[in-house]
């Protein structure tokens, strides 16, 4: 069982920055992939960014150049640094993890990001 706890969401003005954190209950090198997804009101959950255990990253086109995903294996934490935030980035952001050797998906409880003036 993997537990994921997100933090760092909040209200920010357009053009502002936030850093989301996701603390895992197990070691991050034990994960095949970790990532961030988001779900805006009335929309389906969508991929934002992923990072594999080898460090390969993947981003949605809408966030490329503005968001950066990274991990700190010493803290078993994955981060999402977000800059130049736009109102359309408003959503609940969810952390995701898939342990190595499994097809199991674990999700955090979500953290709300609101971009508004």
Short mmCIF file of C-alpha atoms in Angstrom, two decimals:
data_model
loop_
_atom_site.label_atom_id
_atom_site.label_comp_id
_atom_site.label_asym_id
_atom_site.label_seq_id
_atom_site.Cartn_x
_atom_site.Cartn_y
_atom_site.Cartn_z
CA UNK A 1 0.00 0.00 0.00
CA UNK A 2 1.34 3.40 -1.01
CA UNK A 3 0.11 6.59 0.57
CA UNK A 4 0.58 9.92 -1.18
CA UNK A 5 0.04 13.24 0.56
CA UNK A 6 -0.04 16.42 -1.50
CA UNK A 7 0.51 19.94 -0.27
CA UNK A 8 1.28 23.38 -1.60
CA UNK A 9 -1.92 24.33 -3.36
CA UNK A 10 -3.65 27.65 -2.88
CA UNK A 11 -4.81 30.87 -4.45
CA UNK A 12 -2.39 32.71 -6.70
CA UNK A 13 -2.68 35.59 -9.14
CA UNK A 14 -2.14 35.07 -12.86
CA UNK A 15 1.57 35.07 -13.61
CA UNK A 16 2.38 33.80 -10.14
CA UNK A 17 4.11 30.64 -8.99
CA UNK A 18 3.41 27.68 -6.74
CA UNK A 19 5.26 24.52 -5.83
CA UNK A 20 3.27 21.38 -5.13
CA UNK A 21 4.74 18.58 -3.06
CA UNK A 22 3.75 14.94 -2.84
CA UNK A 23 5.20 12.90 -0.01
CA UNK A 24 5.16 9.13 -0.54
CA UNK A 25 5.00 6.54 2.21
CA UNK A 26 7.53 4.37 0.38
CA UNK A 27 10.83 5.13 -1.33
CA UNK A 28 10.46 6.99 -4.62
CA UNK A 29 13.13 4.87 -6.37
CA UNK A 30 10.70 2.03 -5.81
CA UNK A 31 8.26 3.74 -8.12
CA UNK A 32 8.30 3.02 -11.83
CA UNK A 33 6.65 6.35 -12.53
CA UNK A 34 5.25 9.24 -10.54
CA UNK A 35 3.30 12.15 -11.81
CA UNK A 36 0.81 14.92 -11.45
CA UNK A 37 -2.66 15.04 -12.92
CA UNK A 38 -5.33 17.69 -12.62
CA UNK A 39 -9.08 17.94 -12.86
CA UNK A 40 -10.92 21.17 -13.47
CA UNK A 41 -14.64 21.54 -12.69
CA UNK A 42 -16.73 19.78 -15.30
CA UNK A 43 -13.71 18.28 -17.02
CA UNK A 44 -11.97 14.94 -17.02
CA UNK A 45 -8.76 14.33 -15.14
CA UNK A 46 -5.77 15.04 -17.37
CA UNK A 47 -2.06 14.37 -17.25
CA UNK A 48 0.13 17.31 -16.29
CA UNK A 49 3.59 15.78 -15.92
CA UNK A 50 5.29 12.47 -15.19
CA UNK A 51 8.76 11.36 -14.17
CA UNK A 52 10.13 7.84 -14.40
CA UNK A 53 12.52 6.16 -12.00
CA UNK A 54 15.29 6.85 -14.53
CA UNK A 55 14.47 10.56 -14.54
CA UNK A 56 12.71 10.83 -17.88
CA UNK A 57 10.02 13.48 -17.86
CA UNK A 58 6.91 14.09 -19.88
CA UNK A 59 4.66 17.16 -19.92
CA UNK A 60 1.30 18.13 -21.28
CA UNK A 61 1.68 20.62 -24.12
CA UNK A 62 -0.30 23.18 -22.15
CA UNK A 63 2.31 23.32 -19.36
CA UNK A 64 5.57 22.83 -21.25
CA UNK A 65 8.05 25.55 -20.38
CA UNK A 66 6.08 26.59 -17.31
CA UNK A 67 5.94 23.50 -15.08
CA UNK A 68 8.81 21.34 -13.89
CA UNK A 69 8.49 17.95 -12.22
CA UNK A 70 11.27 16.61 -10.01
CA UNK A 71 11.91 14.15 -7.22
CA UNK A 72 13.92 14.20 -4.01
CA UNK A 73 14.67 10.57 -3.24
CA UNK A 74 16.07 11.44 0.17
CA UNK A 75 12.65 12.80 1.13
CA UNK A 76 10.56 10.38 -0.95
CA UNK A 77 8.88 13.41 -2.44
CA UNK A 78 7.90 14.49 -5.94
CA UNK A 79 7.46 18.17 -6.72
CA UNK A 80 5.69 20.21 -9.35
CA UNK A 81 7.12 23.70 -9.74
CA UNK A 82 4.63 25.91 -11.54
CA UNK A 83 5.43 29.35 -12.90
CA UNK A 84 3.58 31.82 -15.13
CA UNK A 85 0.31 30.41 -13.89
CA UNK A 86 -2.83 31.06 -15.91
CA UNK A 87 -6.51 30.97 -14.91
CA UNK A 88 -6.89 27.82 -16.99
CA UNK A 89 -4.46 26.06 -14.65
CA UNK A 90 -7.14 26.21 -11.96
CA UNK A 91 -7.92 22.64 -10.92
CA UNK A 92 -7.49 20.03 -8.25
CA UNK A 93 -4.03 18.56 -8.68
CA UNK A 94 -3.50 14.89 -7.87
CA UNK A 95 -0.28 13.01 -7.28
CA UNK A 96 0.02 9.58 -8.87
CA UNK A 97 2.43 6.71 -8.40
CA UNK A 98 2.89 3.27 -9.89
CA UNK A 99 5.30 0.97 -8.05
CA UNK A 100 7.89 -0.98 -9.97
CA UNK A 101 6.81 -4.39 -11.17
CA UNK A 102 3.12 -3.63 -10.82
CA UNK A 103 0.24 -2.11 -12.72
CA UNK A 104 -1.21 -0.68 -9.53
CA UNK A 105 -2.08 3.01 -9.48
CA UNK A 106 -2.07 5.05 -6.30
CA UNK A 107 -3.49 8.54 -5.94
CA UNK A 108 -3.26 11.29 -3.41
CA UNK A 109 -6.26 13.15 -2.07
CA UNK A 110 -5.67 16.19 -4.25
CA UNK A 111 -4.71 19.79 -3.62
CA UNK A 112 -6.63 22.76 -4.98
CA UNK A 113 -4.93 25.36 -7.15
CA UNK A 114 -6.87 28.52 -7.99
CA UNK A 115 -5.39 31.08 -10.35
CA UNK A 116 -7.39 34.27 -10.15
CA UNK A 117 -7.00 37.99 -9.73
#
